[in-house]
Amino acid sequence: MEILKVIRHTDGGENYLKNAINYDFKEKTEEDEKLIETVGYGVNGTNPEYAYNQMYAVKKYFGKTEDNPLMHFVVSFDNKVDNAETASEYTKNIADYFKNDYQMVTAIHQENQGNSKYHAHIVMNSVNYNNGKLYHSGIGELKQFAMHIHDVTDNYCKIEFK
């Protein structure tokens, strides 16, 4: 079973956006942990400062710099995902759900968390770059996203809130 963790921090503004992006790019320091890859969608995928500036520019353009700065999803893959290539493929297919409307940085971490060897962080600008509307993260939208994860992984996806 995959787990979709929804991390909601509506305060923190720019700093939270910057910290979340920096975390995606941060090399792991523990011996059994590893940053596998980062990918940018509509933003630079190799430089956290550029990615932040690009997301902030969209927020500024649409006048949404004071609103919820981002959506932060963590998808913990079932232990059946036992290699980086599969985790990468799944993450890219999962990100397809939002890539035509929202800027994102995804990061895959290898880290033994009991029932999961790999997990993916998806840090997504809350502002739609096509129309300037904020992403609505109601339970209906999150259930649809979890169903997309199910379709990608062929595994049930449970939603957790942090």
Coordinates of N, CA and C in Angstrom, one line a residue:
M1 N 0.8 -1.2 0.0 CA 0.0 0.0 0.0 C 0.9 1.2 0.0
E2 N 0.6 2.2 -0.9 CA 1.2 3.5 -0.9 C 0.6 4.4 0.1
I3 N 1.3 5.3 0.7 CA 0.8 6.3 1.6 C 1.0 7.7 1.0
L4 N 0.0 8.5 0.9 CA 0.1 9.9 0.5 C 0.0 10.7 1.7
K5 N 1.1 11.3 2.1 CA 1.1 12.3 3.3 C 0.9 13.7 2.7
V6 N 0.0 14.4 3.3 CA -0.3 15.7 2.9 C 0.1 16.6 4.1
I7 N 1.1 17.4 3.8 CA 1.7 18.3 4.9 C 1.2 19.7 4.6
R8 N 0.4 20.2 5.6 CA -0.2 21.5 5.4 C 0.4 22.5 6.4
H9 N 1.0 23.5 6.0 CA 1.5 24.6 6.8 C 1.0 25.8 6.1
T10 N 0.0 26.4 6.5 CA -0.5 27.6 5.8 C 0.2 28.9 6.3
D11 N 1.0 28.8 7.4 CA 1.8 29.9 7.8 C 3.3 29.7 7.4
G12 N 4.1 30.7 7.6 CA 5.5 30.5 7.3 C 5.8 31.2 6.0
G13 N 4.9 31.4 5.1 CA 5.0 32.2 3.9 C 6.3 31.8 3.0
E14 N 7.0 32.8 2.7 CA 8.2 32.6 1.8 C 9.2 31.6 2.4
N15 N 9.4 31.7 3.7 CA 10.4 30.9 4.3 C 10.0 29.4 4.2
Y16 N 8.7 29.1 4.4 CA 8.3 27.7 4.3 C 8.5 27.2 2.9
L17 N 8.2 28.0 1.9 CA 8.4 27.6 0.5 C 9.9 27.4 0.2
K18 N 10.7 28.3 0.7 CA 12.2 28.2 0.5 C 12.7 26.9 1.2
N19 N 12.3 26.7 2.5 CA 12.8 25.6 3.2 C 12.4 24.3 2.6
A20 N 11.1 24.2 2.1 CA 10.7 22.9 1.5 C 11.4 22.6 0.3
I21 N 11.7 23.6 -0.6 CA 12.5 23.4 -1.8 C 13.9 23.0 -1.4
N22 N 14.5 23.7 -0.5 CA 15.9 23.3 -0.1 C 15.9 21.9 0.5
Y23 N 14.9 21.5 1.2 CA 14.9 20.1 1.7 C 14.9 19.1 0.6
D24 N 14.2 19.4 -0.5 CA 14.1 18.5 -1.6 C 15.5 18.3 -2.2
F25 N 16.3 19.3 -2.2 CA 17.6 19.2 -2.9 C 18.7 18.8 -1.9
K26 N 18.4 18.7 -0.6 CA 19.5 18.4 0.4 C 19.9 16.9 0.3
E27 N 21.3 16.8 0.2 CA 21.9 15.5 0.3 C 21.6 14.9 1.7
K28 N 21.3 13.6 1.7 CA 21.1 12.9 3.0 C 22.4 12.7 3.7
T29 N 22.5 12.7 5.0 CA 23.7 12.6 5.7 C 23.9 11.3 6.4
E30 N 22.8 10.6 6.6 CA 22.8 9.3 7.3 C 23.4 8.2 6.3
E31 N 24.1 7.3 6.9 CA 24.8 6.3 6.0 C 23.8 5.5 5.1
D32 N 22.6 5.1 5.7 CA 21.7 4.3 4.9 C 20.6 5.1 4.2
E33 N 20.8 6.4 4.0 CA 19.9 7.3 3.4 C 20.6 7.9 2.2
K34 N 19.8 8.2 1.1 CA 20.3 8.8 -0.1 C 19.3 9.6 -0.9
L35 N 19.8 10.7 -1.4 CA 18.9 11.5 -2.3 C 19.1 10.9 -3.7
I36 N 18.1 10.4 -4.3 CA 18.2 9.7 -5.6 C 18.2 10.7 -6.7
E37 N 17.2 11.6 -6.8 CA 17.1 12.6 -7.8 C 16.2 13.7 -7.5
T38 N 16.4 14.8 -8.1 CA 15.4 15.9 -8.1 C 15.0 16.2 -9.5
V39 N 13.7 16.6 -9.7 CA 13.3 16.9 -11.0 C 12.4 18.2 -10.9
G40 N 12.6 19.1 -11.8 CA 11.7 20.3 -11.8 C 10.7 20.3 -12.9
Y41 N 9.5 20.7 -12.6 CA 8.4 20.8 -13.5 C 8.0 22.3 -13.6
G42 N 8.4 23.0 -14.7 CA 8.1 24.4 -14.8 C 9.1 25.3 -14.0
V43 N 10.1 24.6 -13.4 CA 11.1 25.3 -12.6 C 12.5 24.5 -12.8
N44 N 13.5 25.2 -12.4 CA 14.8 24.6 -12.5 C 14.9 23.4 -11.5
G45 N 15.3 22.2 -12.0 CA 15.4 21.0 -11.2 C 16.8 20.7 -10.7
T46 N 17.7 21.7 -10.8 CA 19.1 21.4 -10.3 C 19.6 22.5 -9.3
N47 N 18.8 23.6 -9.2 CA 19.2 24.6 -8.3 C 18.1 25.1 -7.5
P48 N 18.1 24.9 -6.1 CA 17.0 25.3 -5.3 C 16.7 26.8 -5.3
E49 N 17.7 27.6 -5.4 CA 17.4 29.1 -5.4 C 16.7 29.5 -6.7
Y50 N 17.1 28.9 -7.8 CA 16.4 29.2 -9.1 C 14.9 28.7 -9.0
A51 N 14.7 27.5 -8.5 CA 13.4 26.9 -8.4 C 12.5 27.8 -7.5
Y52 N 13.0 28.3 -6.4 CA 12.3 29.2 -5.5 C 11.9 30.5 -6.2
N53 N 12.9 31.1 -6.9 CA 12.6 32.4 -7.5 C 11.6 32.2 -8.6
Q54 N 11.6 31.1 -9.3 CA 10.7 30.9 -10.4 C 9.3 30.7 -9.9
M55 N 9.1 29.9 -8.7 CA 7.8 29.8 -8.1 C 7.3 31.1 -7.6
Y56 N 8.2 31.8 -6.9 CA 7.8 33.1 -6.3 C 7.4 34.1 -7.4
A57 N 8.0 34.1 -8.6 CA 7.7 35.0 -9.7 C 6.2 34.7 -10.1
V58 N 5.8 33.5 -10.2 CA 4.4 33.2 -10.6 C 3.5 33.7 -9.5
K59 N 3.8 33.5 -8.2 CA 3.0 34.0 -7.1 C 2.8 35.5 -7.2
K60 N 4.0 36.2 -7.5 CA 4.0 37.6 -7.5 C 3.2 38.1 -8.7
Y61 N 3.3 37.5 -9.9 CA 2.6 37.9 -11.1 C 1.1 37.9 -10.8
F62 N 0.6 36.8 -10.1 CA -0.8 36.7 -9.9 C -1.3 37.3 -8.6
G63 N -0.4 38.0 -7.8 CA -0.7 38.7 -6.6 C -1.1 37.7 -5.5
K64 N -0.4 36.6 -5.4 CA -0.8 35.5 -4.4 C 0.4 35.2 -3.5
T65 N 1.2 36.3 -3.1 CA 2.4 36.0 -2.3 C 2.0 35.9 -0.8
E66 N 0.8 36.2 -0.4 CA 0.4 36.1 1.0 C -0.4 34.9 1.3
D67 N -0.8 34.1 0.3 CA -1.6 33.0 0.5 C -0.8 31.7 0.8
N68 N -1.4 30.6 1.0 CA -0.7 29.3 1.3 C 0.4 29.2 0.3
P69 N 1.6 29.1 0.7 CA 2.7 29.1 -0.3 C 2.9 27.9 -1.1
L70 N 2.5 26.7 -0.7 CA 2.7 25.5 -1.4 C 1.9 24.3 -0.9
M71 N 1.9 23.3 -1.7 CA 1.4 22.0 -1.3 C 2.6 21.1 -1.2
H72 N 2.7 20.3 -0.1 CA 3.8 19.4 0.1 C 3.2 18.0 0.3
F73 N 3.5 17.2 -0.7 CA 3.0 15.8 -0.6 C 4.2 14.9 -0.5
V74 N 4.1 13.8 0.3 CA 5.1 12.8 0.4 C 4.4 11.5 0.1
V75 N 4.9 10.8 -1.0 CA 4.4 9.5 -1.3 C 5.4 8.4 -0.9
S76 N 4.9 7.6 0.1 CA 5.8 6.5 0.5 C 5.4 5.3 -0.2
F77 N 6.4 4.8 -1.0 CA 6.1 3.6 -1.8 C 6.1 2.3 -1.0
D78 N 5.3 1.4 -1.4 CA 5.3 0.0 -0.8 C 6.7 -0.6 -1.0
N79 N 7.0 -1.6 -0.1 CA 8.3 -2.3 -0.2 C 8.5 -3.0 -1.5
K80 N 7.4 -3.2 -2.3 CA 7.6 -3.8 -3.6 C 8.4 -2.9 -4.5
V81 N 8.4 -1.6 -4.2 CA 9.3 -0.7 -5.0 C 10.7 -0.8 -4.4
D82 N 11.5 -1.7 -5.0 CA 12.8 -2.0 -4.4 C 14.0 -1.5 -5.1
N83 N 13.7 -0.6 -6.1 CA 14.9 0.0 -6.8 C 14.6 1.4 -7.2
A84 N 15.6 2.2 -7.4 CA 15.5 3.6 -7.7 C 14.8 3.9 -9.0
E85 N 15.0 3.0 -10.0 CA 14.4 3.2 -11.3 C 12.9 3.2 -11.2
T86 N 12.4 2.2 -10.5 CA 10.9 2.2 -10.3 C 10.4 3.3 -9.6
A87 N 11.1 3.7 -8.5 CA 10.6 4.9 -7.7 C 10.6 6.1 -8.6
S88 N 11.6 6.3 -9.4 CA 11.7 7.4 -10.3 C 10.6 7.4 -11.4
E89 N 10.4 6.3 -12.0 CA 9.3 6.2 -13.0 C 7.9 6.5 -12.3
Y90 N 7.7 5.9 -11.2 CA 6.4 6.2 -10.5 C 6.3 7.7 -10.2
T91 N 7.3 8.3 -9.6 CA 7.3 9.7 -9.3 C 7.0 10.6 -10.5
K92 N 7.6 10.3 -11.6 CA 7.4 11.1 -12.8 C 5.9 10.9 -13.2
N93 N 5.4 9.7 -13.2 CA 4.0 9.5 -13.6 C 3.0 10.1 -12.6
I94 N 3.4 10.1 -11.3 CA 2.5 10.7 -10.3 C 2.5 12.3 -10.6
A95 N 3.7 12.8 -10.8 CA 3.8 14.3 -11.1 C 3.0 14.7 -12.3
D96 N 2.8 13.8 -13.2 CA 2.0 14.1 -14.5 C 0.6 14.7 -14.1
Y97 N 0.1 14.3 -12.9 CA -1.2 14.7 -12.5 C -1.3 16.2 -12.4
F98 N -0.2 16.9 -12.0 CA -0.2 18.3 -11.8 C 0.6 19.1 -12.8
K99 N 1.4 18.5 -13.6 CA 2.5 19.3 -14.3 C 2.0 20.3 -15.4
N100 N 0.7 20.1 -15.8 CA 0.2 21.1 -16.8 C -0.3 22.3 -16.2
D101 N -0.4 22.4 -14.9 CA -1.0 23.6 -14.2 C -0.1 24.1 -13.1
Y102 N 0.7 23.3 -12.5 CA 1.5 23.8 -11.3 C 3.0 23.5 -11.5
Q103 N 3.8 24.4 -10.9 CA 5.2 24.2 -10.9 C 5.5 23.3 -9.7
M104 N 6.5 22.4 -9.9 CA 6.8 21.5 -8.8 C 8.3 21.2 -8.8
V105 N 8.8 20.7 -7.7 CA 10.1 20.1 -7.6 C 9.8 18.7 -6.9
T106 N 10.2 17.6 -7.5 CA 10.1 16.3 -6.9 C 11.5 15.9 -6.5
A107 N 11.5 15.1 -5.4 CA 12.7 14.5 -4.9 C 12.4 13.1 -4.4
I108 N 13.3 12.2 -4.8 CA 13.2 10.8 -4.3 C 14.3 10.5 -3.3
H109 N 13.8 10.0 -2.2 CA 14.8 9.6 -1.1 C 14.7 8.1 -0.9
Q110 N 15.9 7.6 -0.8 CA 16.0 6.2 -0.3 C 16.3 6.2 1.1
E111 N 15.4 5.6 1.9 CA 15.5 5.6 3.3 C 14.6 4.5 3.9
N112 N 15.1 3.7 4.7 CA 14.3 2.6 5.2 C 13.3 3.1 6.3
Q113 N 12.0 3.1 6.0 CA 11.0 3.6 6.9 C 10.0 2.4 7.2
G114 N 10.6 1.3 7.5 CA 9.7 0.2 7.9 C 9.1 -0.5 6.6
N115 N 7.9 0.0 6.2 CA 7.3 -0.6 5.1 C 7.6 0.1 3.8
S116 N 8.6 0.9 3.8 CA 8.9 1.7 2.6 C 10.4 1.9 2.5
K117 N 11.0 1.6 1.3 CA 12.4 1.9 1.1 C 12.6 3.2 0.4
Y118 N 11.6 3.6 -0.4 CA 11.7 4.9 -1.1 C 10.5 5.7 -0.9
H119 N 10.7 7.0 -0.9 CA 9.6 7.9 -0.8 C 9.9 9.2 -1.7
A120 N 8.9 9.8 -2.2 CA 9.0 11.0 -3.0 C 8.4 12.2 -2.4
H121 N 9.1 13.3 -2.4 CA 8.5 14.6 -2.0 C 8.1 15.3 -3.2
I122 N 6.9 15.9 -3.1 CA 6.4 16.8 -4.2 C 6.1 18.1 -3.6
V123 N 6.9 19.1 -3.9 CA 6.7 20.5 -3.4 C 6.1 21.2 -4.6
M124 N 4.9 21.6 -4.4 CA 4.1 22.2 -5.5 C 3.7 23.7 -5.2
N125 N 4.0 24.6 -6.1 CA 3.4 25.9 -6.0 C 1.9 25.8 -5.9
S126 N 1.4 26.5 -4.9 CA -0.1 26.5 -4.8 C -0.9 27.3 -5.8
V127 N -0.1 28.1 -6.6 CA -0.7 28.9 -7.6 C -0.7 28.3 -9.0
N128 N -1.8 28.1 -9.6 CA -1.9 27.6 -11.0 C -1.2 28.6 -11.9
Y129 N -0.2 28.2 -12.7 CA 0.5 29.2 -13.6 C -0.3 29.5 -14.8
N130 N -1.4 28.8 -15.1 CA -2.2 29.2 -16.3 C -3.3 30.2 -15.9
N131 N -3.9 30.2 -14.7 CA -5.0 31.1 -14.4 C -4.8 31.8 -13.1
G132 N -3.8 31.5 -12.3 CA -3.6 32.2 -11.0 C -4.4 31.7 -9.9
K133 N -5.2 30.7 -10.1 CA -6.1 30.2 -9.0 C -5.2 29.3 -8.1
L134 N -5.6 29.4 -6.8 CA -5.0 28.6 -5.8 C -5.5 27.1 -5.9
Y135 N -4.6 26.2 -5.6 CA -5.0 24.8 -5.6 C -5.9 24.6 -4.4
H136 N -7.0 23.9 -4.6 CA -7.9 23.6 -3.5 C -7.7 22.2 -3.1
S137 N -7.3 22.0 -1.8 CA -6.9 20.7 -1.3 C -7.9 20.1 -0.4
G138 N -9.1 20.1 -0.9 CA -10.2 19.4 -0.1 C -10.1 17.9 -0.3
I139 N -10.9 17.2 0.5 CA -10.8 15.8 0.6 C -11.1 15.2 -0.8
G140 N -12.1 15.8 -1.5 CA -12.4 15.3 -2.8 C -11.2 15.3 -3.8
E141 N -10.5 16.5 -3.8 CA -9.3 16.6 -4.7 C -8.2 15.6 -4.3
L142 N -8.0 15.5 -3.0 CA -7.0 14.6 -2.5 C -7.3 13.1 -2.8
K143 N -8.6 12.8 -2.7 CA -9.0 11.4 -3.1 C -8.8 11.1 -4.5
Q144 N -9.0 12.1 -5.4 CA -8.7 12.0 -6.8 C -7.2 11.8 -7.1
F145 N -6.4 12.6 -6.3 CA -5.0 12.4 -6.5 C -4.5 11.0 -6.0
A146 N -5.1 10.6 -4.9 CA -4.7 9.2 -4.3 C -5.1 8.2 -5.4
M147 N -6.3 8.3 -6.0 CA -6.7 7.4 -7.1 C -5.7 7.4 -8.2
H148 N -5.2 8.6 -8.6 CA -4.2 8.6 -9.6 C -2.9 7.8 -9.2
I149 N -2.5 8.0 -7.9 CA -1.3 7.2 -7.4 C -1.6 5.7 -7.5
H150 N -2.8 5.4 -7.2 CA -3.3 4.0 -7.3 C -3.1 3.5 -8.7
D151 N -3.6 4.3 -9.7 CA -3.5 3.9 -11.1 C -2.1 3.8 -11.5
V152 N -1.2 4.6 -11.0 CA 0.2 4.5 -11.4 C 0.9 3.3 -10.8
T153 N 0.7 3.0 -9.5 CA 1.4 2.0 -8.8 C 0.6 0.7 -8.8
D154 N -0.6 0.7 -9.2 CA -1.5 -0.5 -9.1 C -1.6 -1.0 -7.6
N155 N -1.6 -0.1 -6.7 CA -1.6 -0.4 -5.3 C -2.6 0.6 -4.6
Y156 N -3.3 0.2 -3.6 CA -4.1 1.0 -2.8 C -3.3 2.2 -2.2
C157 N -3.9 3.4 -2.2 CA -3.2 4.6 -1.6 C -4.0 5.1 -0.5
K158 N -3.4 5.2 0.7 CA -4.0 5.8 1.9 C -3.5 7.2 2.0
I159 N -4.5 8.1 2.5 CA -4.2 9.5 2.7 C -4.0 9.7 4.2
E160 N -2.9 10.4 4.5 CA -2.6 10.8 5.9 C -2.3 12.3 5.9
F161 N -2.7 13.0 7.0 CA -2.5 14.4 7.1 C -1.4 14.6 8.2
K162 N -0.5 15.5 7.9 CA 0.5 15.9 8.9 C 0.4 17.3 9.3

